[in-house]
Short mmCIF file of C-alpha atoms in Angstrom, two decimals:
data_model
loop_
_atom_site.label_atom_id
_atom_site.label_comp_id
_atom_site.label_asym_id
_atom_site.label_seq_id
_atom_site.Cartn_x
_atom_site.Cartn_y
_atom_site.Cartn_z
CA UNK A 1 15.30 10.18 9.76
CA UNK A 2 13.47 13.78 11.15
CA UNK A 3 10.79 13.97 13.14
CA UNK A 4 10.48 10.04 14.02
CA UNK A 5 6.79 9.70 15.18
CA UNK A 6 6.15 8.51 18.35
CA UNK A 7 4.93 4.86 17.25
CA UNK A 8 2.10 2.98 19.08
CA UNK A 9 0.27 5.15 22.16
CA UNK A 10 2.31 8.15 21.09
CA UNK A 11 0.33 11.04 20.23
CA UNK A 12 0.45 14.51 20.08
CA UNK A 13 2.26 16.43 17.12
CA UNK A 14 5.54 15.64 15.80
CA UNK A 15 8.61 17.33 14.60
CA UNK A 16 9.07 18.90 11.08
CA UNK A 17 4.84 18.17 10.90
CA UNK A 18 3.78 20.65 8.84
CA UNK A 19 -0.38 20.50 8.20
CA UNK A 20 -2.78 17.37 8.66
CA UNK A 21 -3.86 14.55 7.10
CA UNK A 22 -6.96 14.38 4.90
CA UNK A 23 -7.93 10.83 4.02
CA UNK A 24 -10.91 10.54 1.32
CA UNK A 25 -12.22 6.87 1.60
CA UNK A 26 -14.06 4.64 3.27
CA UNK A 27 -15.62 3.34 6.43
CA UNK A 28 -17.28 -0.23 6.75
CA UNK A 29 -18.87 -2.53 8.81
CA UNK A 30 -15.95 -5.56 9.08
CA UNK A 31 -17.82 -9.14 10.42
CA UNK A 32 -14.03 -10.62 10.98
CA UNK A 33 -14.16 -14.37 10.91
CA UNK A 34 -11.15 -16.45 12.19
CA UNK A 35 -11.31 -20.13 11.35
CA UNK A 36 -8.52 -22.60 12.18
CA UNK A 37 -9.60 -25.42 10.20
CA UNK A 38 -10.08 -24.83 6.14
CA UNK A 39 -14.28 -24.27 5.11
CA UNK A 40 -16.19 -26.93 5.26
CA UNK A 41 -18.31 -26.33 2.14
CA UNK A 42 -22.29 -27.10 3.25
CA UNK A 43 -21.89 -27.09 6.63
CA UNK A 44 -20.45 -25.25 9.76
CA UNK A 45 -17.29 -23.94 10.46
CA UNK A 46 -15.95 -22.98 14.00
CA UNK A 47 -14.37 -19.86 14.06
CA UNK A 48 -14.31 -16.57 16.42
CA UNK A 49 -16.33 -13.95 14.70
CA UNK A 50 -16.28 -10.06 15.76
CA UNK A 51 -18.01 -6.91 14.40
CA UNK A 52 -15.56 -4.33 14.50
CA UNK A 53 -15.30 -1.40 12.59
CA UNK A 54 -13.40 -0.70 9.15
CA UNK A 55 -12.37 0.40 6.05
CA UNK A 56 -9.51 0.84 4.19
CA UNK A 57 -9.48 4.82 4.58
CA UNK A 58 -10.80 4.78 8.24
CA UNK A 59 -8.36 2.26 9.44
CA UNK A 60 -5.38 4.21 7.58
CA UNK A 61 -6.71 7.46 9.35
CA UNK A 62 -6.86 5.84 12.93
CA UNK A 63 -2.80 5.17 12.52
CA UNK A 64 -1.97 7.34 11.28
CA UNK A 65 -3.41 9.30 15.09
CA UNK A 66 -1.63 6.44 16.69
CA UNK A 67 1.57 7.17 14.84
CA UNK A 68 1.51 10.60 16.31
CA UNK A 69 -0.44 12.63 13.53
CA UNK A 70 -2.34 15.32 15.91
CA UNK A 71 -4.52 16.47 12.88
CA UNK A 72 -5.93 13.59 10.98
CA UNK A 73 -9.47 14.24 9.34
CA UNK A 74 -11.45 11.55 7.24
CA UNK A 75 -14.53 12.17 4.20
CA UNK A 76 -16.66 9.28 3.94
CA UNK A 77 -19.86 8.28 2.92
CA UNK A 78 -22.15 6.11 5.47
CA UNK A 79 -25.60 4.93 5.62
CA UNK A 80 -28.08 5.58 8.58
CA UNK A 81 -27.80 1.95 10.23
CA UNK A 82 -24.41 2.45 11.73
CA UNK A 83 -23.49 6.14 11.13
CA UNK A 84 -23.38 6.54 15.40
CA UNK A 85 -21.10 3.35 16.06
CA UNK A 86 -18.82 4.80 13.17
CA UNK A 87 -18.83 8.56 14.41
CA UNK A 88 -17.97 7.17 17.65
CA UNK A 89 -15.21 5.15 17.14
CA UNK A 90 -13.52 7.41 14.89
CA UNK A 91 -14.07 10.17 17.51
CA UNK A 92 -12.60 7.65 20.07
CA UNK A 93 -9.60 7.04 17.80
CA UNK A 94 -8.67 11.04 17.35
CA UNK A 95 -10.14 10.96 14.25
CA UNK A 96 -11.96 14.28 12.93
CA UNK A 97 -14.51 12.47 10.51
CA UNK A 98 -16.89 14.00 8.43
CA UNK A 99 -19.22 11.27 7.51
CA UNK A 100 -21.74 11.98 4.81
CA UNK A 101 -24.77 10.09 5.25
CA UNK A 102 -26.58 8.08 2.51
CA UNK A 103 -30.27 7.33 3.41
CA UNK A 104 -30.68 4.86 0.32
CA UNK A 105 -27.94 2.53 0.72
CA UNK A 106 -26.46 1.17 4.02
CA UNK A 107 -23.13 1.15 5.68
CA UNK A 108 -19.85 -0.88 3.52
CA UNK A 109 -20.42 -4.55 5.08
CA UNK A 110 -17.05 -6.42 4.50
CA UNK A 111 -16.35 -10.05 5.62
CA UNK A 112 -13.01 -11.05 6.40
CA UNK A 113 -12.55 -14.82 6.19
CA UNK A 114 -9.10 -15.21 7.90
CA UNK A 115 -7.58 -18.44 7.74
CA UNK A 116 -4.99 -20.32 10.49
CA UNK A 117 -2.16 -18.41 8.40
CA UNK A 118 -3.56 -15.26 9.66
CA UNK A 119 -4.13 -14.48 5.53
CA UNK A 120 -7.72 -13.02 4.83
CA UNK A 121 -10.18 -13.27 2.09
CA UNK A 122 -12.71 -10.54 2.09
CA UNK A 123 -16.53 -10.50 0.48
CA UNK A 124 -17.06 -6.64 -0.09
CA UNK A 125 -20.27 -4.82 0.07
CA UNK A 126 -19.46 -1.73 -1.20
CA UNK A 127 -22.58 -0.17 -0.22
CA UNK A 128 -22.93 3.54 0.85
CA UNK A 129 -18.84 3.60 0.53
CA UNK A 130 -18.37 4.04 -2.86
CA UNK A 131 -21.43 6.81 -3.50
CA UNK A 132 -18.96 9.84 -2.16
CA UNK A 133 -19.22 12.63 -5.00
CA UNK A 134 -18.00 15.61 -6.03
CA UNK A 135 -20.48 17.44 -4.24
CA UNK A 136 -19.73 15.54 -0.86
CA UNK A 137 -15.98 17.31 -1.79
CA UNK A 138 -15.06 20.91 -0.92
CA UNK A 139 -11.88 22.66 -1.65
CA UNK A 140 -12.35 24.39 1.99
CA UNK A 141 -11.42 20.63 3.54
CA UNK A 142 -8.01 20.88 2.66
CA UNK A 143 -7.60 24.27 4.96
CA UNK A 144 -4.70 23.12 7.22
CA UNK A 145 -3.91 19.99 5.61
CA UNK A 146 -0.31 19.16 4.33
CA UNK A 147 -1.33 15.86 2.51
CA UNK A 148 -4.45 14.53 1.15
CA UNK A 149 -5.02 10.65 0.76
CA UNK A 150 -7.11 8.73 -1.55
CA UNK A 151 -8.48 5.19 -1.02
CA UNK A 152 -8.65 3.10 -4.12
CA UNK A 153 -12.24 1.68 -2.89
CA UNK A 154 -13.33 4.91 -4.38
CA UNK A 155 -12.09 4.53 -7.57
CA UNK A 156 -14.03 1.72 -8.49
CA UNK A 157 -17.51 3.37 -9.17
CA UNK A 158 -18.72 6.79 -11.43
CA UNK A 159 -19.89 8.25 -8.49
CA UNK A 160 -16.41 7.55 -5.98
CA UNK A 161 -14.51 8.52 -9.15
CA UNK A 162 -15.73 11.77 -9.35
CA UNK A 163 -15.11 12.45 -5.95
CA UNK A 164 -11.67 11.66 -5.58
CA UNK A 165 -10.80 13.81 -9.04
CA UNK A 166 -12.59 16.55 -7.22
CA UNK A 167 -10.38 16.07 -4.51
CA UNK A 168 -7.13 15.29 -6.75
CA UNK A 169 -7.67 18.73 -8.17
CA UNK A 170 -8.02 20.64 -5.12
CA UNK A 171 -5.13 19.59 -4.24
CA UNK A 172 -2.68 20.28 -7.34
CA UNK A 173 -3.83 23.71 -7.55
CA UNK A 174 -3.00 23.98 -3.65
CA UNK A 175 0.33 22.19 -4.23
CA UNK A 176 -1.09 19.62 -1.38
CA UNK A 177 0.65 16.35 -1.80
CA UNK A 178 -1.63 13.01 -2.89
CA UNK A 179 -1.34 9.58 -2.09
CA UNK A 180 -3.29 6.96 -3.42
CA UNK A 181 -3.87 2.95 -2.17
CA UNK A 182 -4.82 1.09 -5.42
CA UNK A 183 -6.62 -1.12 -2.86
CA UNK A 184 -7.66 -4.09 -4.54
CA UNK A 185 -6.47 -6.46 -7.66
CA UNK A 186 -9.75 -7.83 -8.43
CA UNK A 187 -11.76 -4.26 -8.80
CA UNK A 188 -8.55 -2.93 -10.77
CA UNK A 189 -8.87 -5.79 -12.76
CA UNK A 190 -12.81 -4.51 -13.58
CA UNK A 191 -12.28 -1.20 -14.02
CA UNK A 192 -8.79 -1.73 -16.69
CA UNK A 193 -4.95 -0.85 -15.72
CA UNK A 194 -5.16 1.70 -17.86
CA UNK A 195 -7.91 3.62 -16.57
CA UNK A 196 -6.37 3.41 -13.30
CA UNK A 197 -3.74 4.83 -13.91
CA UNK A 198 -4.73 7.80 -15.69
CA UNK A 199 -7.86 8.62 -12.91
CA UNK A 200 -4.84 8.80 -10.49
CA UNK A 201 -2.49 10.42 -12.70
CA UNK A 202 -1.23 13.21 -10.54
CA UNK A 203 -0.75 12.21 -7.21
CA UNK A 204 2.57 12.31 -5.49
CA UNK A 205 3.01 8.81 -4.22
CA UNK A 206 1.17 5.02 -4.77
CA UNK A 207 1.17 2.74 -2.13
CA UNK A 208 0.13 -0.66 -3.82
CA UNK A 209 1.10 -4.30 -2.41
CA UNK A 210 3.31 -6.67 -4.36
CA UNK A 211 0.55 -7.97 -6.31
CA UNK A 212 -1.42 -5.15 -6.96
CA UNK A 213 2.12 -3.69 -8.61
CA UNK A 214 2.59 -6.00 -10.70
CA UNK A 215 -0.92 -5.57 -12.04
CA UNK A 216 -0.06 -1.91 -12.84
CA UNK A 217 3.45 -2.87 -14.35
CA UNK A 218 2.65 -6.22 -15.92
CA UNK A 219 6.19 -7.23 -14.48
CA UNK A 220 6.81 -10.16 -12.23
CA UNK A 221 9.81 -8.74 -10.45
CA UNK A 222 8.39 -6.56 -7.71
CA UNK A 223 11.41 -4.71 -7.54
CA UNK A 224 10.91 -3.31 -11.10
CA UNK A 225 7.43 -3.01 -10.89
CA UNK A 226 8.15 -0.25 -8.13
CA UNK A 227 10.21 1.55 -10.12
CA UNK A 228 8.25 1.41 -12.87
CA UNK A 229 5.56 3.11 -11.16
CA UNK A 230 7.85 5.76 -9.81
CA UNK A 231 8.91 6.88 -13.18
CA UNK A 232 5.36 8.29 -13.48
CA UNK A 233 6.17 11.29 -11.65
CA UNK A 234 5.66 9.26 -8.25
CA UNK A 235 7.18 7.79 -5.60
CA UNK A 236 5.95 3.75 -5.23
CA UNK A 237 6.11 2.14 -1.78
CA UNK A 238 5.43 -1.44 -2.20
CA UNK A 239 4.71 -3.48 0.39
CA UNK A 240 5.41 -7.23 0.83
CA UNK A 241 3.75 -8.39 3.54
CA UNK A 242 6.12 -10.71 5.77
CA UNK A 243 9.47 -9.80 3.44
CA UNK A 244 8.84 -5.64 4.18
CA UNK A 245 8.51 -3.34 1.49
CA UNK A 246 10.39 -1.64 -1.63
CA UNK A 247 10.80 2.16 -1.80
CA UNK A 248 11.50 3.62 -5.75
CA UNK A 249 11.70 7.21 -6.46
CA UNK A 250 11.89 8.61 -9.81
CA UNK A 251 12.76 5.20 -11.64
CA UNK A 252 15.44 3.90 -8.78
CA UNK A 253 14.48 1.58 -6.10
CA UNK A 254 16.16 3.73 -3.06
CA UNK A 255 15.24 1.49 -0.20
CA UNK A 256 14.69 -2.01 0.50
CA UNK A 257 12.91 -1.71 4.28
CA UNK A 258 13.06 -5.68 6.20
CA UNK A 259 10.39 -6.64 7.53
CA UNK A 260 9.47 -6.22 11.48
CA UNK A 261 9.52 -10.21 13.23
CA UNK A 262 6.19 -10.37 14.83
CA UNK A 263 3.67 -13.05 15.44
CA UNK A 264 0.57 -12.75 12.83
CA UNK A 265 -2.93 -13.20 14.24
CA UNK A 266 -4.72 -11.48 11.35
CA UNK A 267 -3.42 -9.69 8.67
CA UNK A 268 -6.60 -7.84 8.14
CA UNK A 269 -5.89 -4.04 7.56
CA UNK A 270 -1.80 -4.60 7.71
CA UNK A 271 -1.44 -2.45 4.46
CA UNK A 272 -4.13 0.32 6.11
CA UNK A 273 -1.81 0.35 8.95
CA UNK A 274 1.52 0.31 7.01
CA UNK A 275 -0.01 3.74 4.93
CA UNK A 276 -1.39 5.32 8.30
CA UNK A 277 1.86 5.50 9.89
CA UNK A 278 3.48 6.11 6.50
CA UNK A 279 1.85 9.24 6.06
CA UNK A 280 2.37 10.56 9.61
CA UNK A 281 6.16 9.91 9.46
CA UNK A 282 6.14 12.07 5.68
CA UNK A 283 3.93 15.01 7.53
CA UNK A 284 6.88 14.68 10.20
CA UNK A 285 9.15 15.14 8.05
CA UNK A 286 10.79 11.62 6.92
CA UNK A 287 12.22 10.79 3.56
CA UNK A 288 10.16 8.16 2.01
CA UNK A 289 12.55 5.21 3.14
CA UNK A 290 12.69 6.17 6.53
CA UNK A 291 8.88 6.29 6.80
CA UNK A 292 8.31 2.80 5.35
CA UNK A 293 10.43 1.99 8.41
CA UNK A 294 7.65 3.44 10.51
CA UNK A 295 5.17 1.25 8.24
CA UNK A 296 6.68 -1.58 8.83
CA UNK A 297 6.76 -0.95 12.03
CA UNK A 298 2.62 -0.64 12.23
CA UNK A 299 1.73 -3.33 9.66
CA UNK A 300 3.66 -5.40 12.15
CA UNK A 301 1.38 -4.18 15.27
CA UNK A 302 -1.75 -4.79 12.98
CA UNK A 303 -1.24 -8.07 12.28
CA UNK A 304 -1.48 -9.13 16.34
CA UNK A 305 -4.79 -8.28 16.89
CA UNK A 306 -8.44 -9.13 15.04
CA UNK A 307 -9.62 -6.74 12.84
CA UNK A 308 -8.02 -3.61 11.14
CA UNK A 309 -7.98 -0.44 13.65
CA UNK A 310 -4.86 0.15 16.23
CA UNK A 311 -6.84 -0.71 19.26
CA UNK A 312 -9.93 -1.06 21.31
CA UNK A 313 -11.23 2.39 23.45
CA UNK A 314 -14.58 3.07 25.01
CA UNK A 315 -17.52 1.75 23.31
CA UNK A 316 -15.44 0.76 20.12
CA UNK A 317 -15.82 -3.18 20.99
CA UNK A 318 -19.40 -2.47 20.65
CA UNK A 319 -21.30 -3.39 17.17
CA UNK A 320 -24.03 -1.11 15.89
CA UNK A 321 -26.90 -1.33 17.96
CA UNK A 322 -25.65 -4.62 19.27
CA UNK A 323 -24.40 -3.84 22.46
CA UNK A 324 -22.26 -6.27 23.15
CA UNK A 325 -18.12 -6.16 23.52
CA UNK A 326 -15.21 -7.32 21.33
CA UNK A 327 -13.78 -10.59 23.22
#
């Protein structure tokens, strides 16, 4: 493939890149809870908690800097308990964030329950998250930028939904490519397939998981389920967790990527990781097989460490107001 990013502590630009990355989405507060034994219902549970920070669109951003994106930028909404912590950290992590702040709602909470399988069940407080509108958007953010990125958290409310076709628009008349992560099978399940679909009619590429695709499909086979999706005028990456990912493009499944052997600790942002590098590898110039390759490559580095960003740096170990560092 061209222009094969750097992978993890690379930086800088890469070859073929041509603009940066704009990720609309989200940034939360992730309580990450790793228990060994299954919940004891009404009583305790040991397990190794941490307060790190996250977000589906955050955490895609931050890899895609470690994947050797030089120009990654991020539009979120916040509230004003942890709006420092967040600016921090994403400044620590390359990330050029422009974080609107809500003084009504706090900060996304999310709690990851993560079992001994290193799978994770999350409770989601979508909080100031998913109160992004159009008049947080401007078409001026997408000066430089060679793809724009939506996170499907922001899909799932009148407000987010606004914001993103705001976006979405901007970016067809700029001929700026879109990707979008459906994000979750439960809130698609709310808001109807259907609607889905046609809010993100439009955009370039989907990057759903295996059972988020065949939500969108209503077909069992993942396999066809990607190419179904592709025949909508996109390109659908699935991803599979341990078994890799699927690549279709215009109706054909054109790549079947393995999977990268690794030892799982917590699978808690794998797909975030899998998009950020993604994304960098496309702005570098890859065909879409050739940068699932590069997502596989990061969901396998996510899934060794607690929570959903790259790495620790300065003062990103440290919760809001909390002082006290990531073990």
């Amino acid at each position: 493939m061209r222009g094969r990013g750097p992978g993890p502590g690379g930086s800088g630009s890469l070859p073929g890149s041509d603009g940066g990355l704009l990720v609309v989405g989200d940034v939360a507060t992730d309580v990450v809870a790793r228990h060994r034994s299954p919940l004891a219902r009404g009583t305790d549970t040991t397990a190794d908690i941490r307060l790190l920070p996250g977000g589906a669109g955050a955490n895609a951003a931050c890899w895609a800097v470690r994947w050797g994106c030089a120009d990654v930028r991020l539009l979120a909404r916040v509230g004003t308990d942890a709006r420092a912590w967040h600016e921090a950290s994403l400044r620590d992590s390359g990330v050029r964030a422009r974080l609107v702040v809500d003084d009504e709602v706090p900060t996304a909470t999310v709690i990851s329950l993560v079992d001994a399988s290193a799978e994770r069940t999350f409770l989601t407080d979508s909080g100031a998250s998913v109160r992004l509108t159009a008049d947080d958007w401007s078409p001026s953010l997408l000066d430089g930028v060679g793809r724009l990125h939506l996170s499907g958290y922001l899909y799932f409310s009148e407000a987010g939904r606004g914001a993103v076709a705001a976006a979405l628009a901007s970016a067809r008349e700029r001929g700026v490519a879109v990707s979008v992560d459906p994000a979750s099978v439960a809130f698609i399940e709310e808001l109807g397939v259907a609607r889905f679909l046609a809010e993100t009619e439009g955009a370039e590429t989907l990057l759903p998981n295996a059972d988020e695709a065949r939500l969108l499909t209503g077909l069992a086979d993942v396999e066809k389920a990607a190419a179904a999706l592709s025949r909508l005028g996109r390109v659908a990456v699935v991803t599979l967790g341990e078994a890799g990912a699927v690549v279709a493009e215009a109706g054909e499944v054109t790549a079947r990527v393995p999977p990268v052997a690794t030892r799982a600790v917590d699978s808690t942002g794998a797909g975030d990781a899998f998009t950020g590098a993604y994304l960098a590898a496309r702005l570098a110039g890859a065909d879409p097989p050739g940068a699932a390759k590069e997502g596989c490559r990061a969901g396998a580095a996510a899934v060794t460490r607690a929570g959903g960003r790259p790495g620790a740096g300065p003062g990103r170990g440290q919760g809001p107001g909390l002082g006290r560092e990531e073990r």
